[in-house]
Coordinates of C-alpha atoms in Angstrom, one line a residue:
Chain E
M848 CA 13.7 38.7 -10.0
D849 CA 13.1 41.3 -7.4
E850 CA 11.4 41.0 -4.0
T851 CA 8.1 42.5 -5.3
R852 CA 7.7 39.9 -7.9
I853 CA 8.6 37.1 -5.5
S854 CA 6.0 38.5 -3.1
R855 CA 3.4 38.6 -5.9
L856 CA 4.1 35.0 -6.9
L857 CA 3.8 33.7 -3.3
K858 CA 0.7 35.7 -2.6
E859 CA -1.0 34.4 -5.8
A860 CA 0.0 30.8 -4.9
G861 CA -1.3 31.1 -1.4
R862 CA -0.5 28.9 1.5
R863 CA 0.3 25.3 0.9
E864 CA -2.6 23.0 2.0
A865 CA -1.8 20.9 5.1
P866 CA -2.8 17.3 4.8
P867 CA -5.6 16.0 7.0
E868 CA -4.4 15.2 10.5
A869 CA -6.3 11.9 10.4
A870 CA -4.4 10.8 7.3
R871 CA -1.1 11.8 8.9
E872 CA -1.9 9.7 11.9
R873 CA -3.0 6.7 9.9
V874 CA 0.1 6.8 7.7
F875 CA 2.4 7.4 10.7
D876 CA 1.0 4.4 12.6
A877 CA 1.4 2.1 9.5
V878 CA 4.8 3.3 8.6
Q879 CA 6.1 3.2 12.1
A880 CA 4.8 -0.3 12.6
H881 CA 6.4 -1.3 9.3
W882 CA 9.7 0.3 10.2
Q883 CA 9.9 -1.3 13.6
S884 CA 9.0 -4.7 12.2
G885 CA 11.8 -4.4 9.7
L886 CA 14.2 -3.4 12.5
Q887 CA 13.1 -6.4 14.5
T888 CA 13.5 -8.8 11.6
R889 CA 17.1 -7.5 11.0
R890 CA 17.9 -7.9 14.7
R891 CA 16.5 -11.4 14.7
E892 CA 18.6 -12.2 11.6
R893 CA 21.7 -10.9 13.3
Q894 CA 20.9 -12.8 16.4
R895 CA 20.2 -15.9 14.4
R896 CA 23.6 -15.6 12.6
W897 CA 25.2 -15.1 15.9
T898 CA 23.5 -18.2 17.3
F899 CA 24.8 -20.3 14.4
A900 CA 28.3 -18.9 14.9
A901 CA 28.3 -19.5 18.6
A902 CA 26.9 -23.0 18.1
A903 CA 29.7 -23.8 15.7
A904 CA 32.4 -22.4 18.0
V905 CA 31.5 -24.1 21.2
T906 CA 29.7 -27.1 19.8
V907 CA 26.5 -26.5 21.7
V908 CA 24.2 -29.5 21.7
A909 CA 21.8 -29.6 18.8
V910 CA 18.7 -29.2 20.9
T911 CA 19.8 -25.8 22.1
T912 CA 20.3 -24.6 18.5
S913 CA 16.9 -25.9 17.5
V914 CA 15.2 -24.1 20.4
G915 CA 17.0 -20.9 19.3
L916 CA 15.7 -21.3 15.8
W917 CA 12.2 -22.0 17.0
R918 CA 12.3 -18.8 19.0
G919 CA 13.5 -16.9 16.0
G920 CA 16.4 -15.8 18.1
A921 CA 14.2 -14.1 20.7
G922 CA 16.7 -15.0 23.3
N923 CA 14.7 -16.3 26.2
D924 CA 14.0 -19.8 27.5
S925 CA 10.5 -20.2 26.1
L926 CA 9.6 -23.6 24.5
A927 CA 6.6 -22.4 22.5
V928 CA 5.9 -24.8 19.7
A929 CA 6.6 -23.6 16.1
L930 CA 3.5 -24.2 14.0
Y931 CA 4.6 -23.1 10.6
T932 CA 6.4 -20.4 8.7
A933 CA 3.7 -18.4 7.1
T934 CA 4.1 -15.7 4.4
A935 CA 2.5 -12.3 4.8
D936 CA 1.6 -11.9 1.2
R937 CA -0.6 -8.8 1.1
I938 CA -0.8 -6.2 3.8
V939 CA -3.2 -3.3 3.7
G940 CA -2.9 -0.6 6.4
T941 CA -1.8 -1.5 9.8
V942 CA -1.3 -5.2 10.8
A943 CA 0.4 -6.2 14.1
V944 CA 1.7 -9.4 15.5
R945 CA 2.5 -10.6 19.0
G946 CA 4.4 -13.8 19.8
P947 CA 3.5 -15.8 22.9
D948 CA 6.3 -14.3 24.9
D949 CA 6.2 -10.8 23.4
E950 CA 5.2 -8.0 25.8
G951 CA 3.8 -5.8 23.1
W952 CA 2.5 -5.8 19.5
R953 CA 4.9 -5.0 16.6
G954 CA 4.1 -4.2 13.0
L955 CA 3.9 -7.1 10.6
A956 CA 5.9 -6.6 7.4
S957 CA 5.5 -8.5 4.1
G958 CA 7.5 -11.7 3.9
D959 CA 7.9 -14.8 6.1
V960 CA 6.7 -14.8 9.6
D961 CA 7.3 -17.6 12.2
V962 CA 4.0 -18.6 13.7
L963 CA 4.3 -20.2 17.1
Q964 CA 1.6 -21.6 19.3
G965 CA -0.1 -18.6 20.8
T966 CA 1.0 -16.1 18.2
E967 CA -1.6 -13.4 17.7
I968 CA -2.3 -11.2 14.8
R969 CA -4.6 -8.2 14.6
T970 CA -5.7 -5.7 11.9
S971 CA -6.8 -2.2 12.5
R972 CA -9.7 -0.3 11.0
G973 CA -9.5 -0.3 7.2
S974 CA -6.7 -2.8 7.2
G975 CA -6.4 -6.3 5.9
L976 CA -3.9 -9.2 5.7
G977 CA -3.4 -12.0 3.2
L978 CA -1.4 -14.8 4.8
L979 CA -0.2 -17.9 3.0
L980 CA 0.2 -21.1 5.1
G981 CA 2.1 -23.7 3.1
E982 CA 1.7 -23.9 -0.6
S983 CA -2.0 -23.7 -1.0
Q984 CA -3.8 -22.6 2.2
S985 CA -4.7 -18.9 2.3
L986 CA -6.0 -17.0 5.3
R987 CA -7.3 -13.5 4.9
L988 CA -8.1 -11.2 7.8
G989 CA -10.6 -8.3 7.3
P990 CA -10.5 -5.0 9.2
D991 CA -10.7 -4.9 13.0
T992 CA -9.8 -8.5 13.4
E993 CA -7.9 -10.4 16.1
V994 CA -6.9 -14.0 15.9
R995 CA -4.7 -16.4 17.9
F996 CA -3.0 -19.5 16.5
D997 CA -3.7 -22.2 19.0
D998 CA -2.3 -25.1 17.0
S999 CA -1.7 -25.9 13.4
L1000 CA -5.4 -26.7 12.8
R1001 CA -7.1 -24.4 15.3
L1002 CA -7.5 -20.6 15.2
A1003 CA -9.2 -18.5 17.8
L1004 CA -11.1 -15.6 16.2
R1005 CA -11.8 -13.1 19.0
T1006 CA -13.4 -10.5 16.8
G1007 CA -13.6 -9.5 13.2
T1008 CA -13.6 -11.5 10.0
I1009 CA -11.5 -14.3 8.6
Y1010 CA -11.6 -15.9 5.2
V1011 CA -10.1 -19.4 4.6
D1012 CA -9.3 -20.9 1.3
S1013 CA -7.9 -24.3 2.1
G1014 CA -6.8 -24.8 -1.5
R1015 CA -8.5 -28.2 -1.4
H1016 CA -11.4 -28.8 -3.7
K1017 CA -14.4 -30.2 -2.0
D1018 CA -14.2 -33.5 -4.0
S1019 CA -10.5 -34.1 -3.6
D1020 CA -9.1 -37.0 -1.5
S1021 CA -7.5 -34.5 0.9
R1022 CA -11.0 -33.9 2.2
Q1023 CA -10.5 -36.9 4.3
S1024 CA -7.9 -35.2 6.5
P1025 CA -9.0 -32.8 9.2
G1026 CA -9.7 -29.2 8.2
L1027 CA -9.0 -26.0 10.0
L1028 CA -11.2 -25.3 13.1
I1029 CA -12.0 -21.7 13.9
T1030 CA -13.2 -21.1 17.4
T1031 CA -15.1 -18.0 18.4
P1032 CA -16.7 -16.8 21.6
I1033 CA -20.1 -18.0 20.2
G1034 CA -19.2 -21.3 18.5
T1035 CA -16.9 -23.0 16.1
A1036 CA -16.6 -23.5 12.3
R1037 CA -14.7 -26.4 10.8
E1038 CA -13.8 -26.3 7.1
I1039 CA -14.2 -29.4 5.0
G1040 CA -12.2 -28.5 1.9
T1041 CA -13.6 -25.1 1.0
Q1042 CA -13.5 -21.3 0.8
F1043 CA -15.5 -19.6 3.5
E1044 CA -15.7 -16.6 5.8
T1045 CA -16.3 -16.5 9.5
H1046 CA -17.2 -13.3 11.3
V1047 CA -17.8 -12.7 14.9
G1048 CA -19.1 -9.6 16.5
D1049 CA -22.3 -7.8 17.6
G1050 CA -23.4 -10.9 19.5
E1051 CA -23.4 -13.3 16.6
M1052 CA -21.2 -15.7 14.5
R1053 CA -21.8 -15.5 10.8
I1054 CA -20.5 -18.1 8.3
R1055 CA -20.5 -17.6 4.6
V1056 CA -19.5 -20.5 2.4
R1057 CA -18.3 -19.8 -1.1
E1058 CA -17.3 -23.3 -2.0
G1059 CA -17.4 -26.7 -0.2
V1060 CA -18.8 -27.4 3.2
V1061 CA -18.4 -26.0 6.7
E1062 CA -19.6 -27.6 9.9
A1063 CA -20.7 -25.1 12.6
Q1064 CA -21.2 -25.9 16.2
A1065 CA -22.6 -23.8 19.1
E1066 CA -24.6 -24.5 22.2
Q1067 CA -24.1 -28.3 21.7
R1068 CA -25.8 -28.1 18.3
I1069 CA -24.2 -28.8 14.9
W1070 CA -25.2 -27.3 11.5
T1071 CA -23.8 -27.8 8.1
A1072 CA -23.4 -24.9 5.6
Q1073 CA -23.0 -25.6 1.9
A1074 CA -21.7 -23.5 -0.9
Q1075 CA -23.7 -20.2 -1.2
D1076 CA -25.1 -20.6 2.3
Q1077 CA -24.9 -17.9 4.9
I1078 CA -25.8 -18.8 8.5
R1079 CA -26.0 -16.5 11.5
I1080 CA -25.8 -18.1 14.9
G1081 CA -26.8 -16.0 17.9
V1082 CA -25.4 -16.2 21.5
D1083 CA -28.5 -18.2 22.4
G1084 CA -27.8 -20.8 19.7
S1085 CA -30.5 -19.4 17.3
L1086 CA -29.9 -19.8 13.6
E1087 CA -30.8 -17.8 10.5
R1088 CA -30.0 -19.1 7.1
D1089 CA -29.6 -17.1 3.9
T1090 CA -27.9 -17.3 0.4
V1091 CA -24.8 -15.5 -0.9
E1092 CA -23.6 -15.9 -4.5
P1093 CA -19.9 -16.8 -4.9
S1094 CA -19.5 -13.7 -7.1
S1095 CA -21.4 -11.4 -4.7
P1096 CA -19.8 -8.1 -3.8
V1097 CA -19.5 -9.3 -0.2
W1098 CA -16.4 -11.2 -1.3
R1099 CA -14.7 -8.2 -2.8
W1100 CA -12.5 -7.6 0.2
V1101 CA -11.2 -11.1 -0.1
E1102 CA -10.2 -10.6 -3.8
D1103 CA -8.1 -7.6 -2.8
L1104 CA -6.0 -9.8 -0.5
A1105 CA -5.8 -12.7 -2.8
P1106 CA -2.4 -14.3 -3.2
A1107 CA -1.4 -14.3 -6.8
P1108 CA 0.6 -17.1 -8.4
Y1109 CA 4.3 -16.4 -8.1
A1110 CA 5.8 -17.1 -11.5
D1111 CA 7.6 -15.2 -14.3
E1112 CA 5.5 -17.1 -16.8
I1113 CA 2.0 -18.4 -16.5
T1114 CA -0.3 -20.0 -19.0
L1115 CA -3.6 -18.2 -19.7
S1116 CA -5.5 -21.2 -18.5
A1117 CA -3.8 -21.0 -15.1
L1118 CA -4.4 -17.3 -14.9
L1119 CA -8.1 -17.8 -15.7
E1120 CA -8.4 -20.7 -13.2
W1121 CA -7.0 -18.4 -10.5
V1122 CA -9.3 -15.5 -11.5
G1123 CA -12.3 -17.8 -11.5
R1124 CA -11.6 -19.2 -8.1
E1125 CA -10.8 -15.9 -6.5
T1126 CA -13.8 -14.0 -8.0
G1127 CA -16.3 -16.8 -7.7
R1128 CA -17.0 -16.5 -11.5
S1129 CA -17.2 -19.3 -13.9
I1130 CA -15.0 -19.1 -17.0
H1131 CA -16.5 -19.7 -20.5
F1132 CA -15.1 -19.6 -24.0
A1133 CA -16.9 -18.2 -27.0
R1134 CA -15.6 -21.1 -29.2
P1135 CA -13.7 -24.3 -28.9
E1136 CA -10.6 -23.1 -30.7
V1137 CA -10.3 -20.3 -28.1
E1138 CA -10.4 -22.8 -25.2
S1139 CA -7.8 -25.0 -26.9
R1140 CA -5.4 -22.1 -27.1
M1141 CA -5.6 -21.3 -23.4
H1142 CA -3.0 -24.0 -22.4
T1143 CA -0.5 -22.9 -25.0
T1144 CA -0.7 -19.2 -24.5
V1145 CA 2.0 -18.2 -22.1
L1146 CA 2.0 -14.8 -20.3
H1147 CA 5.2 -13.2 -19.1
G1148 CA 5.3 -11.4 -15.9
S1149 CA 3.7 -12.3 -12.6
P1150 CA 0.2 -11.0 -11.7
H1151 CA 1.5 -10.4 -8.2
R1152 CA 0.2 -7.1 -6.6
F1153 CA -2.8 -7.1 -8.9
S1154 CA -6.3 -8.1 -7.7
P1155 CA -7.6 -11.0 -9.9
M1156 CA -9.7 -8.8 -12.2
E1157 CA -7.0 -6.2 -12.5
A1158 CA -4.5 -8.9 -13.4
L1159 CA -6.9 -10.3 -16.0
S1160 CA -7.5 -6.9 -17.5
V1161 CA -3.8 -6.0 -17.7
M1162 CA -2.4 -9.4 -18.8
L1163 CA -5.0 -10.1 -21.4
R1164 CA -4.1 -6.9 -23.2
T1165 CA -0.8 -8.5 -24.2
T1166 CA -2.6 -11.3 -26.0
D1167 CA -5.1 -11.4 -28.9
F1168 CA -7.9 -12.4 -26.5
E1169 CA -10.4 -10.3 -24.6
Y1170 CA -13.1 -10.9 -22.0
T1171 CA -16.5 -9.7 -20.9
V1172 CA -18.2 -10.2 -17.6
A1173 CA -21.7 -11.6 -18.2
G1174 CA -24.3 -11.0 -15.4
D1175 CA -21.5 -10.6 -12.9
R1176 CA -21.2 -14.4 -12.6
E1177 CA -19.5 -15.5 -15.8
I1178 CA -16.3 -14.4 -17.6
L1179 CA -16.5 -15.0 -21.3
V1180 CA -13.2 -15.1 -23.2
D1181 CA -13.0 -14.7 -27.0
R1182 CA -10.6 -13.6 -29.7
R1183 CA -10.1 -9.8 -29.8
R1184 CA -12.0 -8.2 -32.6
M1185 CA -9.9 -6.0 -34.7
D1186 CA -12.9 -3.7 -35.5
G1187 CA -13.3 -2.9 -31.8
T1188 CA -16.7 -4.6 -31.4
R1189 CA -17.3 -6.7 -28.3
P1190 CA -17.0 -10.4 -28.5
G1191 CA -20.3 -12.2 -29.2
P1192 CA -21.8 -15.1 -27.4
Chain D
M1152 CA 29.2 19.4 6.3
T1153 CA 26.9 19.5 3.2
N1154 CA 23.1 18.9 3.4
T1155 CA 23.4 15.5 1.8
H1156 CA 26.0 14.5 4.4
I1157 CA 23.4 15.4 7.0
D1158 CA 20.8 13.5 5.1
K1159 CA 23.0 10.5 4.9
A1160 CA 23.6 10.6 8.7
T1161 CA 19.9 10.9 9.2
A1162 CA 19.2 8.0 7.0
K1163 CA 21.7 5.9 8.9
R1164 CA 20.2 6.9 12.2
I1165 CA 16.7 5.8 11.0
A1166 CA 18.1 2.5 9.7
R1167 CA 19.6 1.8 13.1
G1168 CA 16.3 2.5 14.9
D1169 CA 16.6 6.1 16.0
D1170 CA 13.0 7.1 16.8
A1171 CA 13.7 10.8 16.9
A1172 CA 15.3 10.8 13.5
F1173 CA 12.4 8.8 12.1
R1174 CA 9.8 11.2 13.5
S1175 CA 11.7 14.2 12.3
V1176 CA 11.9 12.9 8.7
F1177 CA 8.2 11.8 8.8
D1178 CA 7.0 15.2 10.1
D1179 CA 9.1 17.0 7.5
F1180 CA 8.4 14.9 4.5
F1181 CA 4.8 13.8 5.0
P1182 CA 3.0 17.0 4.1
R1183 CA 5.3 17.6 1.1
L1184 CA 4.9 14.1 -0.3
Y1185 CA 1.2 14.2 0.3
R1186 CA 0.8 17.3 -1.7
Y1187 CA 3.1 15.8 -4.4
A1188 CA 0.9 12.7 -4.5
M1189 CA -2.3 14.7 -4.5
A1190 CA -1.1 16.7 -7.5
H1191 CA -0.3 13.5 -9.4
L1192 CA -3.4 11.6 -8.5
D1193 CA -6.0 14.1 -9.6
G1194 CA -6.6 15.2 -6.0
N1195 CA -7.7 11.7 -4.9
R1196 CA -7.1 11.8 -1.2
E1197 CA -7.4 8.1 -0.6
A1198 CA -5.0 7.2 -3.4
A1199 CA -2.6 9.9 -2.2
E1200 CA -2.6 8.6 1.3
E1201 CA -2.0 5.1 0.1
A1202 CA 0.9 6.3 -2.2
V1203 CA 2.6 8.2 0.6
Q1204 CA 2.3 5.3 3.0
Q1205 CA 3.8 2.9 0.4
T1206 CA 6.5 5.5 -0.3
F1207 CA 7.5 5.7 3.4
C1208 CA 7.4 1.9 3.8
K1209 CA 9.6 1.3 0.8
A1210 CA 11.9 4.0 1.8
V1211 CA 12.5 2.7 5.3
E1212 CA 13.1 -0.7 3.9
R1213 CA 15.8 0.6 1.6
L1214 CA 17.4 3.4 3.6
D1215 CA 20.7 1.5 3.8
T1216 CA 21.0 1.9 0.0
Y1217 CA 20.7 5.7 0.2
R1218 CA 24.2 7.0 -0.8
G1219 CA 23.6 10.8 -0.3
E1220 CA 24.0 11.5 -4.0
A1221 CA 20.8 13.6 -3.9
P1222 CA 18.9 15.2 -1.1
L1223 CA 17.0 12.7 1.0
Y1224 CA 13.7 14.3 0.1
A1225 CA 14.5 14.1 -3.6
W1226 CA 15.2 10.4 -3.0
F1227 CA 11.8 10.0 -1.4
V1228 CA 10.1 11.8 -4.3
R1229 CA 11.7 9.4 -6.7
I1230 CA 10.2 6.4 -4.8
C1231 CA 6.8 8.2 -4.6
R1232 CA 6.8 8.8 -8.3
N1233 CA 7.5 5.0 -8.9
V1234 CA 4.7 4.1 -6.5
I1235 CA 2.3 6.4 -8.3
T1236 CA 3.3 4.9 -11.6
D1237 CA 2.7 1.5 -10.2
Q1238 CA -0.7 2.6 -8.9
Y1239 CA -1.7 3.8 -12.4
R1240 CA -0.4 0.6 -14.0
S1241 CA -2.1 -1.6 -11.5
R1242 CA -5.4 0.2 -12.0
A1243 CA -4.9 0.0 -15.7
R1244 CA -5.7 3.6 -16.0
Q1245 CA -4.3 6.2 -18.3
A1246 CA -1.4 8.2 -17.1
A1247 CA -2.4 11.4 -15.2
R1248 CA -3.6 14.1 -17.5
T1249 CA -3.0 16.8 -14.9
L1250 CA 0.0 18.9 -15.5
A1251 CA 2.7 17.7 -13.2
V1252 CA 4.6 21.0 -13.2
E1253 CA 7.7 20.0 -11.3
D1254 CA 8.3 17.1 -13.7
H1255 CA 7.3 18.8 -16.9
A1256 CA 9.0 20.6 -19.7
H1257 CA 6.1 23.0 -20.1
I1258 CA 7.3 24.9 -17.1
T1259 CA 8.9 27.6 -19.3
A1260 CA 5.6 28.7 -20.6
V1261 CA 4.2 28.9 -17.1
L1262 CA 7.2 30.7 -15.9
D1263 CA 7.0 33.2 -18.8
A1264 CA 3.5 34.0 -17.8
L1265 CA 4.1 34.1 -14.1
T1266 CA 7.2 36.2 -14.1
A1267 CA 6.1 38.8 -16.6
P1268 CA 6.5 42.3 -15.2
A1269 CA 2.8 43.2 -15.5
V1270 CA -0.3 41.2 -15.5
E1271 CA -2.1 42.0 -18.7
G1272 CA -5.3 40.3 -17.8
P1273 CA -6.9 38.1 -15.2
M1274 CA -5.4 34.6 -15.1
N1275 CA -7.8 31.8 -16.1
Q1276 CA -8.5 29.0 -13.7
A1277 CA -6.0 26.6 -15.3
Q1278 CA -3.2 29.2 -15.1
A1279 CA -4.1 30.0 -11.5
R1280 CA -4.0 26.3 -10.6
D1281 CA -0.7 25.7 -12.4
L1282 CA 0.8 28.8 -10.7
R1283 CA -0.2 27.5 -7.3
R1284 CA 1.1 24.0 -8.0
L1285 CA 4.4 25.3 -9.4
V1286 CA 5.1 27.7 -6.6
Q1287 CA 4.1 25.2 -4.0
A1288 CA 6.2 22.5 -5.6
I1289 CA 9.2 24.8 -5.5
L1290 CA 8.5 25.6 -1.8
D1291 CA 8.3 21.9 -1.0
R1292 CA 11.7 21.4 -2.4
L1293 CA 13.4 24.2 -0.5
P1294 CA 15.7 23.1 2.3
G1295 CA 15.1 23.6 6.0
R1296 CA 12.4 26.0 7.0
Y1297 CA 12.8 28.3 4.0
A1298 CA 9.3 27.6 2.7
D1299 CA 7.7 28.3 6.0
I1300 CA 9.6 31.6 6.4
L1301 CA 8.6 32.7 2.9
E1302 CA 4.9 31.9 3.5
W1303 CA 4.9 33.6 6.8
K1304 CA 6.4 36.7 5.3
Y1305 CA 4.6 37.0 2.0
V1306 CA 1.4 35.0 2.4
E1307 CA 0.6 35.7 6.1
G1308 CA 2.3 39.1 6.1
L1309 CA 4.3 38.6 9.3
S1310 CA 7.0 41.1 10.2
V1311 CA 10.6 40.0 10.7
K1312 CA 10.1 40.4 14.4
E1313 CA 7.1 38.0 14.4
I1314 CA 9.0 35.5 12.3
S1315 CA 11.9 35.6 14.7
A1316 CA 9.5 34.9 17.5
R1317 CA 8.1 31.9 15.7
L1318 CA 11.6 30.6 15.0
D1319 CA 12.6 31.4 18.6
T1320 CA 15.6 33.3 17.3
G1321 CA 16.8 37.0 17.1
P1322 CA 15.5 39.4 14.4
K1323 CA 18.9 39.6 12.8
A1324 CA 19.1 35.8 12.4
A1325 CA 15.5 35.8 11.1
E1326 CA 16.3 38.5 8.6
S1327 CA 19.3 36.6 7.4
L1328 CA 17.3 33.4 7.0
L1329 CA 14.6 35.3 5.1
T1330 CA 17.3 36.6 2.7
R1331 CA 18.6 33.1 2.1
A1332 CA 15.1 31.7 1.7
R1333 CA 14.4 34.4 -1.0
Q1334 CA 17.6 33.6 -2.8
A1335 CA 16.9 29.9 -2.7
F1336 CA 13.4 30.4 -4.1
R1337 CA 14.8 32.7 -6.8
D1338 CA 17.5 30.2 -7.7
A1339 CA 15.0 27.4 -7.9
L1340 CA 12.8 29.4 -10.3
E1341 CA 15.8 30.2 -12.5
A1342 CA 17.0 26.6 -12.5
L1343 CA 13.5 25.5 -13.6
S1344 CA 13.5 28.2 -16.2
R1345 CA 16.8 26.9 -17.6
A1346 CA 15.7 23.3 -17.4
G1347 CA 12.7 24.1 -19.5
S1348 CA 14.4 26.3 -22.1
A1349 CA 13.5 24.2 -25.1
P1350 CA 12.3 26.1 -28.2
A1351 CA 9.7 28.3 -26.7
D1352 CA 7.3 28.1 -29.6
E1353 CA 7.2 24.3 -29.4
L1354 CA 6.6 24.5 -25.7
R1355 CA 3.8 27.0 -26.1
K1356 CA 2.3 24.8 -28.8
D1357 CA 2.3 21.8 -26.4
W1358 CA 1.0 24.1 -23.6
V1359 CA -2.1 24.9 -25.6
K1360 CA -2.7 21.2 -26.2
S1361 CA -2.4 20.3 -22.6
P1362 CA -5.7 19.9 -20.6

């Protein structure tokens, strides 16, 4: 091919489009934070291994070793209390963490994270985090949010939105134990076995309860919010009450950060229970024999990385069942019709 | 030292925390991966941004597994392709119906049309789009600054002197780079042509069927 033809080809093709600068900056920030976080984790691991080796060699007293582990090998003399090892399950965009003795923020990567007393986490615009505490408690941080872990049952929400799913049903015995307390510049919200969201910003604290009960306190007054309640508390202690359905689109951001069950196999009933809880929709079966097969139908492959409705859609295709969403509040499951018609009521 | 040796050294430097190496690879690969993702995601900017971000995140996590068997950019592209496949899977959508020219066997038909000595009629919109995508995909795969040099010369119409000024080098070095860039572009086109040399009639038949 001669130069004339190459020239013609390149002219016809034109100049390659440059990506938007804003996109470049967003991706760069997120990737750089992720990269640095990974480097820091590896350094900590190396330091942790070194700490163990040194401890074995010189028989350092046990307390020294345990402080080293608490600190995650950070290598200074801080005695910050370890609250728990959380799991960053879902990260969207840029999420940063700062330990009580850290000078600056570092990117948070997926995986385990040591939460010490005073650890702070913040999300950027358009970002979000799904954090698992223990086996059943899920915290989800919306965009532009900043929280500090004050102790194992108290979180300071400086700004933004946090969603709590305590994993405890409102009628369970565990309701007797103290629930998580969220403090904000305006007031506090204490969960009593529930799923709820707290937002602070623009001079108000807003609480939305999806399930269970939340106790709110501000200006020496106490209010109770039940499932489907939304309350707004102003800086002057004024209150506005409203209603929010459990399946309302306002919960959509929470679904996108939902922790999926980790398992190679899951029964259809377990999948449906998870989807129902995360989407606020009730599950119904078109006929009794369909319901009875839910416990014996085993799905292979984890729904991890899918949102609940995506997981339902993808995983049900491998079975002879199908679903419809009725009135956006109910999920109806029936046998798949071979003629392609929708399942009836 | 071969290019993949350099790539391997770069990957090692990033894995060890070298910020300059990280920035250099990001600046070099981001625009190319973004265009690749855009072409495979129906021009959806948000999805492309997400795919590229995931690609970089996965790549920096696994850089210590890069063995230098292929150019580092090709390694990133493989990750990006998997990310995009996952995106489609997770959204339960049909696979992309757009023609992914750099992955596709139909390239022979495109190349036949593009490299014909004379243009017998105006290209239709689809042909023009495929041409653009194919040529730009080839440019994105060329090493170093070859793609920039070719665009400066043939799209922007810069002289060798002007190119040398942009490269901050002498005219002779610029001329030499231009020659090598042209050759690399020609080689890539011919390699694509060979790769897609299945029975031409079959390809053309498929070509007609594609959207």
